[in-house]
Amino acid sequence: MSALTLPSTTRVRLPSAGTVLALVVVVLVLVAAIAPGLLIDRSPTAIDLKATLQPPSWQHPFGTDDAGRDLLTRVIYGARQSLGIGLGATGLAFLIAIALGFTAALIGGVVDAVITRVLEVAFAFPALLLALLVIAVRGPSLATEIIAVGIGSAPGYARMVRGQVLAVRQAGFVEAAAALGHPRFAVIRRHLFPNAMRPLVAVVTLGVGQSIVWASGLSFLGLGVPPPSSEWGALLDAGRLHITSSWWLEILPGLVIVLVALSVTALGRTLQNRLGGASR
């Protein structure tokens, strides 16, 4: 008699505890950005002069600012602007990167050389410096902050897009589609673009956390969204005047920025491993 053969089972990889925690944090930030009223029932602009600069307590878990406003409420309501800046700046950066990267890789020759040199020069400048130049021209505002961070991030992404397109362009299935007589645009749309952009999806996720940190830094310098905005960097800017006496105005919003950036980065790394087929 032949031995009984048991059916093979597929091994399911469960997410790590860190990934689950990062996902919980990101979900909370999304809820705060979309419907902050579900998390807290206070107004971020409600002033109480009798409760100014109170330390963290059960009534005010993050304390209050110099106008008696609940800091936790302002952090929650500030998630919409901070997350919006992160998503908007990253989206703008990748639109610029796709336009420049695909143009350089597909046309080649002199066009590729010129775009590559421009990207190298732009990449040599610190991204924060490029953002400061944009703000100096347009003046501080929410739209300017998105544009500034997006332009500052674009050169690095454009180099990645160009390299990815060049790699996929030489793949056998792309050359086979072109040899079969498919129109050039159809080959780009059906084969080149999806396969070139697929590995960069995780990079987009990583860019959101980076953009939030950069935008917060600009706001902390007074070059971001003007007051009385509750954007996280603006909260840091407002709290630095009381940093020696009211530590919570700086430490707690700063910890939120770090936690959100780490959580988005952790999810991006996990997504990168999944898309790249990495096993742990």
Short mmCIF file of C-alpha atoms in Angstrom, two decimals:
data_model
loop_
_atom_site.label_atom_id
_atom_site.label_comp_id
_atom_site.label_asym_id
_atom_site.label_seq_id
_atom_site.Cartn_x
_atom_site.Cartn_y
_atom_site.Cartn_z
CA MET A 1 0.00 0.00 0.00
CA SER A 2 1.20 3.47 -0.81
CA ALA A 3 1.77 5.91 1.98
CA LEU A 4 -0.97 8.40 2.63
CA THR A 5 0.01 11.82 1.26
CA LEU A 6 -1.31 14.79 3.16
CA PRO A 7 -2.22 17.88 1.16
CA SER A 8 0.32 20.68 1.41
CA THR A 9 -0.74 23.75 3.32
CA THR A 10 0.08 27.29 2.42
CA ARG A 11 1.98 29.16 5.09
CA VAL A 12 0.32 32.44 5.95
CA ARG A 13 2.59 35.24 7.13
CA LEU A 14 0.95 37.16 9.92
CA PRO A 15 1.85 40.83 10.37
CA SER A 16 4.22 41.63 13.20
CA ALA A 17 3.13 43.44 16.34
CA GLY A 18 4.97 46.56 15.17
CA THR A 19 3.10 46.54 11.86
CA VAL A 20 -0.24 46.16 13.63
CA LEU A 21 0.59 49.04 15.98
CA ALA A 22 1.67 51.20 13.05
CA LEU A 23 -1.57 50.40 11.25
CA VAL A 24 -3.60 51.37 14.33
CA VAL A 25 -1.79 54.71 14.54
CA VAL A 26 -2.33 55.44 10.84
CA VAL A 27 -6.03 54.54 11.09
CA LEU A 28 -6.44 56.89 14.06
CA VAL A 29 -4.75 59.69 12.13
CA LEU A 30 -7.04 59.07 9.16
CA VAL A 31 -10.09 59.20 11.43
CA ALA A 32 -8.79 62.41 13.00
CA ALA A 33 -8.28 63.93 9.56
CA ILE A 34 -11.66 62.88 8.15
CA ALA A 35 -13.96 63.05 11.19
CA PRO A 36 -12.20 64.51 14.25
CA GLY A 37 -15.53 64.81 16.04
CA LEU A 38 -15.55 61.03 16.45
CA LEU A 39 -12.45 61.23 18.68
CA ILE A 40 -13.15 64.36 20.71
CA ASP A 41 -16.12 66.65 21.28
CA ARG A 42 -14.28 69.90 21.99
CA SER A 43 -13.56 72.83 19.72
CA PRO A 44 -9.91 73.48 18.79
CA THR A 45 -10.49 77.24 18.97
CA ALA A 46 -12.38 77.35 22.30
CA ILE A 47 -10.52 79.82 24.55
CA ASP A 48 -10.58 79.54 28.33
CA LEU A 49 -8.42 82.23 29.95
CA LYS A 50 -8.94 80.62 33.36
CA ALA A 51 -7.19 77.44 32.21
CA THR A 52 -4.08 78.80 30.49
CA LEU A 53 -0.88 76.72 30.42
CA GLN A 54 -2.24 73.88 32.52
CA PRO A 55 -0.12 70.71 32.58
CA PRO A 56 -1.50 67.36 31.35
CA SER A 57 -4.37 66.04 33.46
CA TRP A 58 -7.44 63.82 33.14
CA GLN A 59 -9.44 66.81 31.91
CA HIS A 60 -6.73 67.92 29.49
CA PRO A 61 -4.51 64.90 28.61
CA PHE A 62 -2.11 67.07 26.59
CA GLY A 63 -2.49 70.16 28.76
CA THR A 64 -3.56 73.60 27.52
CA ASP A 65 -1.82 76.40 25.63
CA ASP A 66 -1.40 80.08 26.49
CA ALA A 67 -5.00 80.77 25.45
CA GLY A 68 -6.48 77.92 27.49
CA ARG A 69 -7.20 75.80 24.41
CA ASP A 70 -7.07 72.03 24.85
CA LEU A 71 -3.85 70.85 23.18
CA LEU A 72 -5.08 67.31 22.45
CA THR A 73 -8.06 68.75 20.60
CA ARG A 74 -5.79 70.97 18.53
CA VAL A 75 -3.50 68.03 17.73
CA ILE A 76 -6.46 65.94 16.58
CA TYR A 77 -7.88 68.71 14.41
CA GLY A 78 -4.40 69.49 13.08
CA ALA A 79 -4.14 65.98 11.62
CA ARG A 80 -6.18 67.06 8.58
CA GLN A 81 -3.71 69.76 7.57
CA SER A 82 -0.58 67.78 8.43
CA LEU A 83 -1.74 64.65 6.64
CA GLY A 84 -3.05 66.74 3.75
CA ILE A 85 0.35 68.37 3.36
CA GLY A 86 2.07 64.97 3.50
CA LEU A 87 -0.20 63.42 0.87
CA GLY A 88 -0.34 66.52 -1.33
CA ALA A 89 3.41 67.14 -1.30
CA THR A 90 4.20 63.47 -1.99
CA GLY A 91 1.64 63.35 -4.80
CA LEU A 92 3.05 66.50 -6.38
CA ALA A 93 6.61 65.20 -6.05
CA PHE A 94 5.74 61.96 -7.82
CA LEU A 95 3.84 63.71 -10.61
CA ILE A 96 6.95 65.77 -11.30
CA ALA A 97 9.13 62.67 -10.95
CA ILE A 98 7.01 60.63 -13.36
CA ALA A 99 7.02 63.39 -15.96
CA LEU A 100 10.79 63.92 -15.79
CA GLY A 101 11.77 60.29 -15.24
CA PHE A 102 9.68 58.87 -18.09
CA THR A 103 10.68 61.66 -20.48
CA ALA A 104 14.37 61.12 -19.80
CA ALA A 105 14.23 57.32 -19.99
CA LEU A 106 12.00 57.02 -23.07
CA ILE A 107 13.42 59.78 -25.24
CA GLY A 108 17.06 59.39 -24.26
CA GLY A 109 19.91 61.15 -26.00
CA VAL A 110 20.32 64.85 -25.38
CA VAL A 111 17.00 65.10 -23.53
CA ASP A 112 18.03 62.38 -21.11
CA ALA A 113 21.42 64.01 -20.56
CA VAL A 114 19.93 67.45 -19.87
CA ILE A 115 17.25 66.16 -17.47
CA THR A 116 19.77 63.95 -15.67
CA ARG A 117 22.16 66.87 -15.16
CA VAL A 118 19.37 69.12 -13.91
CA LEU A 119 18.27 66.43 -11.47
CA GLU A 120 21.82 65.95 -10.24
CA VAL A 121 22.21 69.67 -9.60
CA ALA A 122 18.84 69.86 -7.84
CA PHE A 123 19.61 66.73 -5.83
CA ALA A 124 22.88 68.27 -4.67
CA PHE A 125 20.92 71.02 -2.91
CA PRO A 126 19.33 70.12 0.43
CA ALA A 127 15.60 69.57 -0.06
CA LEU A 128 14.84 71.96 2.78
CA LEU A 129 16.80 74.69 0.99
CA LEU A 130 14.75 74.22 -2.18
CA ALA A 131 11.58 74.42 -0.09
CA LEU A 132 12.79 77.63 1.54
CA LEU A 133 13.39 79.18 -1.88
CA VAL A 134 9.83 78.39 -2.95
CA ILE A 135 8.40 79.86 0.25
CA ALA A 136 10.56 82.97 -0.16
CA VAL A 137 9.00 83.55 -3.59
CA ARG A 138 5.36 82.70 -2.82
CA GLY A 139 5.06 83.54 0.87
CA PRO A 140 3.92 81.16 3.64
CA SER A 141 0.57 79.40 3.19
CA LEU A 142 -0.86 75.87 3.10
CA ALA A 143 -0.62 75.65 -0.71
CA THR A 144 2.92 77.04 -0.69
CA GLU A 145 3.99 74.48 1.90
CA ILE A 146 2.65 71.64 -0.25
CA ILE A 147 4.40 73.01 -3.35
CA ALA A 148 7.64 73.68 -1.47
CA VAL A 149 7.91 70.22 0.08
CA GLY A 150 6.82 68.58 -3.19
CA ILE A 151 9.45 70.39 -5.27
CA GLY A 152 12.11 69.69 -2.65
CA SER A 153 11.33 65.95 -2.75
CA ALA A 154 10.91 65.59 -6.53
CA PRO A 155 14.57 65.27 -7.69
CA GLY A 156 15.27 62.14 -5.66
CA TYR A 157 12.05 60.47 -6.78
CA ALA A 158 12.69 61.42 -10.43
CA ARG A 159 16.03 59.63 -10.37
CA MET A 160 14.37 56.50 -9.01
CA VAL A 161 11.62 56.63 -11.65
CA ARG A 162 14.15 57.06 -14.46
CA GLY A 163 16.22 54.10 -13.25
CA GLN A 164 13.15 51.90 -12.86
CA VAL A 165 11.85 52.75 -16.35
CA LEU A 166 15.24 52.01 -17.90
CA ALA A 167 15.32 48.62 -16.15
CA VAL A 168 11.80 47.61 -17.18
CA ARG A 169 12.28 48.92 -20.72
CA GLN A 170 14.92 46.24 -21.32
CA ALA A 171 12.69 43.43 -20.01
CA GLY A 172 11.80 40.66 -22.44
CA PHE A 173 8.04 41.11 -22.28
CA VAL A 174 8.33 44.81 -23.19
CA GLU A 175 10.60 44.07 -26.15
CA ALA A 176 8.27 41.26 -27.23
CA ALA A 177 5.23 43.55 -27.15
CA ALA A 178 7.08 46.11 -29.28
CA ALA A 179 8.25 43.40 -31.71
CA LEU A 180 4.66 42.21 -32.18
CA GLY A 181 3.77 45.63 -33.52
CA HIS A 182 1.80 47.03 -30.61
CA PRO A 183 1.58 50.84 -30.67
CA ARG A 184 4.25 52.58 -28.60
CA PHE A 185 1.68 54.26 -26.35
CA ALA A 186 -0.08 50.94 -25.74
CA VAL A 187 3.21 49.28 -24.74
CA ILE A 188 3.93 52.12 -22.30
CA ARG A 189 0.43 52.09 -20.83
CA ARG A 190 -0.07 48.32 -20.54
CA HIS A 191 3.41 47.03 -19.83
CA LEU A 192 6.00 49.69 -19.07
CA PHE A 193 4.13 52.04 -16.73
CA PRO A 194 2.49 49.45 -14.41
CA ASN A 195 5.64 47.36 -14.01
CA ALA A 196 7.91 50.37 -13.53
CA MET A 197 5.67 51.98 -10.93
CA ARG A 198 4.75 48.86 -8.95
CA PRO A 199 7.96 48.78 -6.85
CA LEU A 200 7.65 52.52 -6.21
CA VAL A 201 4.28 52.24 -4.45
CA ALA A 202 6.07 51.63 -1.16
CA VAL A 203 8.31 54.63 -1.80
CA VAL A 204 5.20 56.80 -2.04
CA THR A 205 4.13 55.58 1.40
CA LEU A 206 7.56 56.33 2.84
CA GLY A 207 7.44 59.79 1.27
CA VAL A 208 4.27 60.75 3.14
CA GLY A 209 5.95 60.42 6.53
CA GLN A 210 9.00 62.30 5.30
CA SER A 211 6.84 65.12 3.92
CA ILE A 212 4.98 65.47 7.24
CA VAL A 213 8.29 65.87 9.08
CA TRP A 214 9.62 68.41 6.57
CA ALA A 215 6.40 70.41 6.62
CA SER A 216 6.43 70.45 10.42
CA GLY A 217 10.00 71.73 10.33
CA LEU A 218 9.04 74.57 7.99
CA SER A 219 6.09 75.51 10.19
CA PHE A 220 8.31 75.41 13.26
CA LEU A 221 10.53 78.00 11.56
CA GLY A 222 7.47 80.18 10.99
CA LEU A 223 7.43 79.49 7.24
CA GLY A 224 4.40 77.23 7.09
CA VAL A 225 0.69 77.66 7.69
CA PRO A 226 0.13 80.95 9.56
CA PRO A 227 -1.62 81.01 12.97
CA PRO A 228 -4.12 80.24 14.39
CA SER A 229 -3.68 76.99 12.46
CA SER A 230 -3.48 73.78 14.49
CA GLU A 231 -1.13 72.10 12.01
CA TRP A 232 1.41 70.12 14.01
CA GLY A 233 4.43 72.20 13.05
CA ALA A 234 2.51 75.39 13.83
CA LEU A 235 1.78 74.00 17.30
CA LEU A 236 5.50 73.51 17.82
CA ASP A 237 6.17 77.05 16.66
CA ALA A 238 3.58 78.45 19.06
CA GLY A 239 4.85 76.38 21.99
CA ARG A 240 8.56 77.22 21.70
CA LEU A 241 7.98 80.54 23.49
CA HIS A 242 7.01 78.57 26.62
CA ILE A 243 9.36 75.62 26.28
CA THR A 244 11.17 76.32 29.58
CA SER A 245 7.97 76.56 31.64
CA SER A 246 5.39 74.47 29.74
CA TRP A 247 7.22 71.47 28.29
CA TRP A 248 4.05 69.73 27.06
CA LEU A 249 3.48 72.35 24.36
CA GLU A 250 6.60 71.12 22.55
CA ILE A 251 7.16 67.54 23.69
CA LEU A 252 3.69 66.08 23.13
CA PRO A 253 3.01 67.42 19.60
CA GLY A 254 6.59 66.50 18.72
CA LEU A 255 6.03 62.94 19.92
CA VAL A 256 2.88 62.74 17.79
CA ILE A 257 4.83 63.82 14.70
CA VAL A 258 7.55 61.23 15.41
CA LEU A 259 5.03 58.46 16.09
CA VAL A 260 3.05 59.14 12.92
CA ALA A 261 6.20 59.37 10.78
CA LEU A 262 7.55 56.11 12.22
CA SER A 263 4.20 54.37 11.72
CA VAL A 264 3.89 55.44 8.09
CA THR A 265 7.51 54.43 7.48
CA ALA A 266 6.95 51.03 9.09
CA LEU A 267 3.93 50.38 6.87
CA GLY A 268 5.92 51.50 3.85
CA ARG A 269 8.73 49.09 4.69
CA THR A 270 6.26 46.27 5.15
CA LEU A 271 4.62 47.06 1.83
CA GLN A 272 8.03 47.25 0.18
CA ASN A 273 8.91 43.78 1.46
CA ARG A 274 5.58 42.36 0.31
CA LEU A 275 5.85 43.83 -3.17
CA GLY A 276 9.48 42.83 -3.47
CA GLY A 277 8.75 39.29 -2.34
CA ALA A 278 11.00 39.56 0.68
CA SER A 279 10.41 37.01 3.35
CA ARG A 280 11.04 37.38 7.03
#
